[in-house]
Coordinates of C-alpha atoms in Angstrom, one line a residue:
M275 CA -72.7 -7.3 47.1
A276 CA -72.9 -3.9 48.9
L277 CA -69.1 -3.2 48.5
S278 CA -69.3 -4.4 44.7
R279 CA -72.0 -1.7 44.5
T280 CA -70.5 0.9 46.0
G281 CA -67.3 0.2 44.2
R282 CA -68.9 0.3 40.6
R283 CA -71.2 4.0 41.9
M284 CA -67.3 5.1 42.7
L285 CA -66.1 4.1 39.4
A286 CA -68.9 5.5 37.5
T287 CA -68.5 9.2 39.4
L288 CA -64.7 9.0 38.6
R289 CA -65.5 8.7 35.1
D290 CA -68.0 11.0 34.6
T291 CA -66.3 13.6 36.8
T292 CA -62.8 13.4 37.2
F293 CA -61.8 11.5 34.5
R294 CA -64.5 12.4 32.0
S295 CA -62.5 13.9 29.0
L296 CA -61.0 10.3 28.7
R297 CA -64.2 9.6 26.5
H298 CA -62.5 11.6 23.9
R299 CA -60.4 9.2 21.7
N300 CA -57.7 11.4 20.8
Y301 CA -57.2 12.8 24.2
R302 CA -56.9 9.5 25.8
R303 CA -54.0 8.7 23.2
Y304 CA -52.6 11.6 24.2
F305 CA -53.0 11.1 27.7
A306 CA -51.4 8.0 27.6
G307 CA -48.4 9.2 25.7
Q308 CA -48.0 11.7 27.7
I309 CA -47.9 9.6 30.8
V310 CA -44.7 7.5 29.7
S311 CA -42.5 10.6 28.2
F312 CA -43.0 12.8 31.6
V313 CA -42.3 9.7 33.8
G314 CA -39.1 9.6 31.4
T315 CA -38.7 13.3 31.7
W316 CA -38.9 13.9 35.6
M317 CA -36.3 10.7 36.0
Q318 CA -34.0 12.8 33.9
S319 CA -34.5 16.4 35.2
A320 CA -33.9 14.4 39.2
A321 CA -30.9 12.9 37.6
L322 CA -29.1 15.8 36.3
M323 CA -29.7 18.0 39.5
W324 CA -27.9 15.2 42.1
L325 CA -25.4 14.2 39.0
M326 CA -24.1 18.2 38.6
Y327 CA -24.0 18.8 42.7
D328 CA -22.1 15.5 43.3
R329 CA -19.8 16.5 40.7
T330 CA -18.9 20.0 41.3
G331 CA -20.5 20.5 45.2
D332 CA -21.7 23.9 44.1
P333 CA -25.1 24.4 44.9
R334 CA -25.6 26.6 41.8
W335 CA -25.0 24.0 39.3
P336 CA -28.6 22.8 39.6
S337 CA -30.3 26.6 39.1
W338 CA -27.9 27.1 36.4
L339 CA -29.5 23.8 34.6
L340 CA -33.1 25.1 35.1
V341 CA -32.1 28.3 33.7
A342 CA -30.9 26.3 30.8
Q343 CA -33.9 24.3 30.4
V344 CA -36.6 27.1 30.6
G345 CA -34.8 30.6 29.9
P346 CA -34.9 29.8 26.2
T347 CA -38.8 29.5 25.9
L348 CA -38.5 33.4 27.6
A349 CA -36.3 34.5 24.3
F350 CA -38.1 32.9 21.6
G351 CA -41.0 32.0 23.5
A352 CA -43.3 34.4 21.2
W353 CA -41.7 33.0 18.2
G354 CA -42.9 29.1 19.5
G355 CA -46.4 30.5 19.7
A356 CA -46.8 32.0 16.3
L357 CA -45.4 28.8 14.8
A358 CA -48.7 27.1 16.9
D359 CA -50.7 29.6 15.5
R360 CA -49.7 29.2 12.1
Y361 CA -48.7 25.7 11.2
P362 CA -50.3 22.4 12.3
K363 CA -49.7 22.0 16.5
R364 CA -49.7 18.2 15.8
T365 CA -46.8 18.1 13.1
L366 CA -44.8 20.6 15.7
V367 CA -45.5 18.3 18.3
L368 CA -44.1 15.5 16.8
F369 CA -41.1 17.4 15.3
T370 CA -40.3 18.7 18.8
Q371 CA -40.6 15.2 20.5
T372 CA -38.5 13.9 18.2
A373 CA -36.1 16.4 19.0
F374 CA -36.1 15.7 22.4
L375 CA -35.3 12.2 22.0
V376 CA -32.2 12.7 20.0
N377 CA -30.9 15.2 22.5
A378 CA -31.9 12.6 25.3
V379 CA -29.5 10.0 23.4
V380 CA -26.6 12.0 23.1
L381 CA -26.5 13.2 26.7
T382 CA -26.7 9.4 27.5
V383 CA -23.8 8.9 25.4
L384 CA -22.0 11.5 26.5
V385 CA -22.4 11.0 30.0
G386 CA -22.1 7.3 30.0
T387 CA -18.8 7.2 28.0
G388 CA -17.3 9.8 30.6
V389 CA -16.8 12.6 27.6
A390 CA -19.3 15.0 29.4
T391 CA -18.1 18.0 31.4
P392 CA -20.2 20.1 33.5
Y393 CA -20.1 23.3 30.8
L394 CA -21.0 20.5 28.3
V395 CA -24.2 18.8 29.8
L396 CA -24.8 22.8 30.2
A397 CA -25.1 23.2 26.7
L398 CA -26.9 20.2 26.0
I399 CA -29.4 21.2 28.1
G400 CA -29.5 24.8 26.9
F401 CA -30.7 22.9 23.6
N402 CA -33.1 21.2 25.0
G403 CA -34.0 24.6 26.2
V404 CA -34.3 25.8 22.6
I405 CA -36.6 23.1 21.5
Q406 CA -39.1 23.3 24.5
A407 CA -39.7 27.1 23.2
V408 CA -41.6 25.5 20.5
D409 CA -42.6 22.9 22.3
F410 CA -44.3 24.0 25.5
P411 CA -47.0 26.8 23.6
A412 CA -47.7 24.0 21.0
R413 CA -48.5 21.4 23.3
L414 CA -50.8 23.9 25.6
A415 CA -52.5 25.2 22.4
F416 CA -52.9 21.4 20.9
V417 CA -55.4 20.6 24.0
P418 CA -58.1 22.4 22.9
D419 CA -58.2 20.5 19.7
L420 CA -58.6 17.3 21.3
V421 CA -61.7 17.9 23.6
P422 CA -64.5 20.1 23.7
K423 CA -64.8 23.5 25.1
E424 CA -67.2 22.3 28.4
D425 CA -64.4 19.8 29.4
L426 CA -61.3 21.8 28.5
I427 CA -60.9 22.7 32.2
N428 CA -61.0 18.8 33.0
A429 CA -58.7 18.3 30.0
V430 CA -56.2 20.8 32.3
G431 CA -56.5 19.3 35.2
L432 CA -55.4 15.5 33.9
N433 CA -52.4 17.4 32.0
S434 CA -51.3 18.6 35.7
L435 CA -52.7 15.2 37.0
V436 CA -50.3 13.4 34.5
F437 CA -47.3 15.9 34.4
N438 CA -47.3 15.4 38.6
S439 CA -47.9 11.9 38.9
A440 CA -44.4 12.0 36.7
R441 CA -43.0 14.6 39.1
A442 CA -43.2 11.9 42.2
I443 CA -42.8 8.5 40.1
G444 CA -39.7 9.8 38.0
P445 CA -37.5 11.1 40.8
A446 CA -38.7 8.0 42.9
I447 CA -37.4 5.5 40.2
A448 CA -34.2 8.1 39.9
G449 CA -33.6 7.4 43.2
F450 CA -34.2 3.7 43.5
L451 CA -31.7 3.6 40.2
F452 CA -29.0 5.3 41.9
V453 CA -29.3 3.2 45.0
A454 CA -29.0 0.3 42.6
A455 CA -26.0 1.7 41.2
G456 CA -24.2 2.6 44.0
K457 CA -24.6 -1.1 45.2
V458 CA -23.5 -2.0 42.0
A459 CA -20.2 0.3 41.3
P460 CA -18.1 -1.2 43.6
H461 CA -18.0 -4.8 41.9
L462 CA -17.2 -2.6 38.1
P463 CA -13.5 -1.8 37.5
E464 CA -12.0 0.7 39.4
G465 CA -13.2 4.5 38.6
A466 CA -16.8 3.4 37.9
S467 CA -19.3 6.1 39.8
G468 CA -22.3 4.6 41.3
V469 CA -23.8 8.4 40.5
T470 CA -22.5 8.0 36.7
I471 CA -24.3 4.4 36.2
G472 CA -27.2 6.0 37.8
A473 CA -27.5 9.3 36.0
T474 CA -27.0 7.5 32.4
T475 CA -29.4 5.0 33.3
C476 CA -32.1 7.6 33.8
F477 CA -31.0 9.5 30.4
A478 CA -31.5 6.3 28.8
L479 CA -34.7 5.2 29.9
N480 CA -35.8 9.2 29.2
A481 CA -35.0 8.3 25.6
L482 CA -37.1 5.2 25.3
S483 CA -40.3 7.0 27.0
F484 CA -40.6 9.3 24.1
L485 CA -41.5 6.8 21.9
A486 CA -44.7 6.3 23.8
V487 CA -46.0 10.2 22.8
L488 CA -44.7 10.0 19.1
R489 CA -47.0 6.6 18.6
A490 CA -49.5 8.5 20.2
L491 CA -49.0 11.4 18.1
R492 CA -48.9 9.5 15.0
R493 CA -52.3 7.7 16.0
I494 CA -54.2 11.5 16.6
P495 CA -55.6 12.7 12.9
E496 CA -54.5 16.4 12.4
P497 CA -57.2 18.6 13.5
R498 CA -58.9 20.4 9.9
R499 CA -56.9 23.6 9.6
H500 CA -58.5 27.0 8.3
E501 CA -55.8 29.4 6.3
K502 CA -54.4 31.4 9.0
P503 CA -52.9 35.3 8.6
A504 CA -49.2 35.7 8.9
A505 CA -49.1 35.5 13.1
S506 CA -47.3 38.5 14.5
P507 CA -45.7 37.0 17.6
L508 CA -46.7 40.1 19.8
A509 CA -50.6 39.4 19.4
G510 CA -50.5 37.5 22.8
V511 CA -49.3 40.3 24.7
L512 CA -51.3 42.7 22.8
Y513 CA -54.7 41.0 23.7
L514 CA -53.9 40.2 27.4
R515 CA -52.8 44.3 27.8
E516 CA -56.7 44.8 26.1
H517 CA -58.1 42.1 28.9
P518 CA -56.5 43.3 32.2
A519 CA -57.7 40.9 34.3
L520 CA -56.2 37.7 32.3
G521 CA -53.2 40.1 32.7
A522 CA -53.3 39.8 36.2
V523 CA -53.4 36.2 36.3
V524 CA -50.4 36.1 34.5
L525 CA -48.9 38.8 36.9
F526 CA -49.4 36.8 39.5
T527 CA -48.7 33.5 38.2
F528 CA -44.9 34.8 37.7
A529 CA -44.5 36.1 41.0
L530 CA -45.9 32.9 42.5
S531 CA -43.5 31.0 40.4
A532 CA -40.3 32.9 40.7
F533 CA -40.8 32.6 45.3
G534 CA -42.5 28.9 44.3
W535 CA -40.4 26.6 41.8
P536 CA -36.9 27.3 43.2
V537 CA -37.4 24.9 45.6
I538 CA -36.3 22.3 43.4
T539 CA -33.0 24.0 42.9
V540 CA -32.9 24.3 46.8
L541 CA -33.5 20.6 48.0
P542 CA -30.1 19.3 47.2
A543 CA -28.4 21.5 49.2
Y544 CA -31.3 21.0 51.7
T545 CA -31.2 17.7 51.8
R546 CA -27.6 18.1 52.9
L547 CA -27.0 20.8 54.5
Q548 CA -30.1 21.4 56.6
L549 CA -31.5 17.4 57.0
G550 CA -27.5 15.9 56.8
L551 CA -28.8 13.5 54.3
K552 CA -28.2 11.5 50.8
E553 CA -29.6 10.7 47.7
E554 CA -32.3 8.8 49.0
A555 CA -33.6 11.6 51.0
Y556 CA -33.7 13.7 48.0
S557 CA -35.6 11.5 46.1
L558 CA -38.1 11.0 49.0
L559 CA -38.6 15.4 49.0
L560 CA -39.0 15.2 45.1
S561 CA -41.8 12.7 45.3
S562 CA -43.4 14.3 48.5
L563 CA -43.4 17.5 46.2
G564 CA -45.2 15.5 43.4
A565 CA -47.6 13.7 45.2
G566 CA -48.9 16.7 46.9
A567 CA -48.7 18.4 43.1
L568 CA -50.8 14.9 42.0
G569 CA -53.6 15.4 44.9
A570 CA -54.1 19.5 43.7
A571 CA -54.4 18.2 39.8
L572 CA -56.7 15.8 41.1
A573 CA -58.3 18.3 43.1
T574 CA -58.8 20.7 40.3
A575 CA -60.2 17.8 37.6
T576 CA -63.0 16.8 39.6
F577 CA -64.2 19.9 41.6
G578 CA -62.4 22.8 38.9
S579 CA -65.1 25.2 37.9
V580 CA -65.5 28.7 36.6
S581 CA -67.2 29.7 40.0
R582 CA -64.3 28.3 42.5
R583 CA -61.6 29.9 40.1
G584 CA -60.9 32.7 42.9
A585 CA -61.0 30.3 46.3
F586 CA -58.7 27.8 44.2
L587 CA -56.0 30.6 43.5
I588 CA -56.0 32.0 47.2
T589 CA -56.1 28.4 48.5
G590 CA -53.6 27.5 46.3
A591 CA -51.0 30.8 47.3
A592 CA -52.0 30.1 50.8
A593 CA -50.7 26.4 50.8
C594 CA -47.5 27.1 49.1
A595 CA -46.7 30.0 51.3
A596 CA -47.4 27.7 54.4
G597 CA -45.3 24.7 53.2
M598 CA -42.4 26.8 52.4
A599 CA -42.4 28.3 55.6
G600 CA -42.4 25.2 57.1
L601 CA -39.4 23.6 55.0
G602 CA -37.5 26.4 56.9
F603 CA -38.1 24.7 60.3
A604 CA -38.1 21.7 59.2
Q605 CA -34.9 19.3 61.0
V606 CA -36.2 15.8 60.5
I607 CA -37.5 14.1 57.0
G608 CA -40.7 13.6 57.7
L609 CA -41.6 16.8 58.7
A610 CA -39.6 18.1 55.1
C611 CA -41.7 15.7 52.9
G612 CA -44.9 16.9 54.6
C613 CA -43.9 20.7 53.8
C614 CA -42.6 19.4 50.4
A615 CA -46.4 18.0 49.4
A616 CA -47.9 21.4 50.8
V617 CA -45.6 23.5 48.6
G618 CA -46.8 20.9 45.6
F619 CA -50.1 21.2 46.4
G620 CA -50.4 24.9 46.7
M621 CA -48.5 25.6 43.5
I622 CA -50.5 23.2 41.0
L623 CA -53.7 24.5 42.4
F624 CA -53.0 28.0 41.7
L625 CA -50.9 27.4 38.3
S626 CA -54.0 24.5 36.5
T627 CA -56.1 27.0 37.5
A628 CA -54.6 29.7 35.9
Q629 CA -54.3 28.1 32.6
S630 CA -57.6 27.1 32.5
T631 CA -59.0 30.6 33.1
L632 CA -56.7 31.5 30.3
Q633 CA -57.8 28.6 28.0
L634 CA -61.2 29.0 28.3
A635 CA -61.3 32.8 27.4
V636 CA -58.6 33.3 24.8
P637 CA -60.1 32.6 21.6
D638 CA -58.4 30.0 18.9
E639 CA -56.8 32.2 16.7
V640 CA -54.6 34.0 19.3
R641 CA -54.4 31.2 21.6
G642 CA -50.7 29.8 20.8
R643 CA -49.5 33.4 20.8
V644 CA -51.1 34.0 24.6
M645 CA -50.0 30.3 25.3
A646 CA -46.6 31.0 25.0
V647 CA -46.5 34.1 27.0
W648 CA -48.2 32.0 29.8
A649 CA -44.7 29.6 28.9
M650 CA -42.6 32.6 28.9
T651 CA -44.0 33.7 32.0
L652 CA -43.0 30.4 33.7
S653 CA -39.8 30.4 31.9
G654 CA -38.8 34.2 33.0
S655 CA -39.4 33.4 36.5
A656 CA -36.8 30.9 36.1
P657 CA -33.6 33.1 36.1
I658 CA -34.4 35.5 38.6
G659 CA -35.7 33.2 40.9
H660 CA -33.6 29.8 40.6
L661 CA -30.5 31.5 40.2
L662 CA -31.0 34.2 43.0
A663 CA -32.2 31.3 45.4
G664 CA -29.0 29.4 44.4
H665 CA -26.8 32.5 45.1
A666 CA -28.5 33.3 48.1
I667 CA -27.8 29.8 49.6
T668 CA -24.3 30.2 49.5
V669 CA -24.2 33.9 51.3
A670 CA -27.4 33.0 53.5
G671 CA -27.9 29.7 54.2
V672 CA -30.7 27.4 53.2
G673 CA -33.2 28.3 56.0
P674 CA -33.4 31.9 55.5
V675 CA -34.0 31.7 51.9
L676 CA -36.5 29.3 52.1
F677 CA -38.1 32.0 54.6
G678 CA -37.5 34.7 52.2
M679 CA -39.5 32.7 49.2
A680 CA -42.4 31.8 51.6
A681 CA -42.6 35.9 52.3
G682 CA -43.0 36.5 48.4
I683 CA -45.3 34.0 48.3
G684 CA -47.4 35.1 50.9
A685 CA -47.4 38.3 49.2
V686 CA -49.1 37.1 46.5
F687 CA -51.8 35.3 48.8
L688 CA -52.5 38.8 50.6
L689 CA -53.1 40.4 47.2
L690 CA -55.4 37.6 45.8
A691 CA -57.4 37.9 49.3
G692 CA -57.4 41.6 49.2
M693 CA -58.7 41.5 45.5
A694 CA -61.3 38.9 46.4
L695 CA -62.7 41.0 49.6
A696 CA -62.7 44.0 47.8
R697 CA -64.6 43.0 44.9
R698 CA -67.4 41.2 47.5
N699 CA -67.6 44.3 49.2
S700 CA -68.2 46.6 46.2
P701 CA -71.9 48.0 45.8
E702 CA -73.4 46.0 43.2
P703 CA -74.6 48.3 39.7
V704 CA -77.9 50.3 39.6
S705 CA -79.4 49.5 36.8

């Protein structure tokens, strides 16, 4: 009886704290649809990385894929944000998610039939990136339409929870499918490749996953719109320039992302060259990265508040730097997984806190364009971070690249800690 009472109390606490945004019906529908869709997205992403590395043997290909995916947001993100402020966000997201589905179907057919060359796959992913340039700012700006302001930090945390649960689950499913395909391939006609079969299966399941989010979006009524003036794409940049504290958050986000996210493109080469292992280990490392990120998303959803923003930003940068340095030293899979979890935890603790800071501070009329700047910041880090990391591995090796990335993140931590210390020691204004 005591255990049952304790269990009910814990469930009530989770309902009223960690998952309190789910009491809002429209957000609950959106949340459920995103769970399925993001699992499919991460499954496809992991499969693409391994497929291209397996076919080419070149550690730069994973970085080129990521640049093709996120680079268009840097080029067209301001335009996408202007659309989000000008037109109904739900309609925009419905359109972009449908386009993602079609692209996934085409990728499935071309890879499955053996038609797709590496450069054709790169072109398809580049088209996906153009869709994302509209989808990303529209989805970010759509969340405040689904929950009241007092639940916005929690909703942002839950969005990170969904995204990073998928980051852990999707690659794990992809790894299982690759292993299963490898066992089936020898029994198929000569020339059948286990990697191709596994990747094609992942792409097909990703296409199906978009049906869940499309169904959820169709059940959410369009929020009442007010007539809006023509949206200048540069309004987000101008707003951040007028509010330097928010602008600093965006700059730190750029730096942390440039040095932190390239770990994803490093992992295929790291798995083979430093650990001497195969795709099962690669999938495990990606899942560990996602598990750490999942822990950070839970922490943000449960404990995130305005008063803790500074501490969360500093802790996130510190955890990410320590995990990255640890990866440079690690020679065994267990330690490497722990370091990946630390990197994932630090990145998401920082990014979810920074995103909720912007969402709370920005007025509705420019939210789409400011969040487009946020999306462009994350995307702009890719051409710099991923391409440099992929090229540097061919020159210096995996370990030195990881140490360099750790040093860059450590610099962000020192700047944040120094600013917090200076603010604490600054004299109180005399009235």
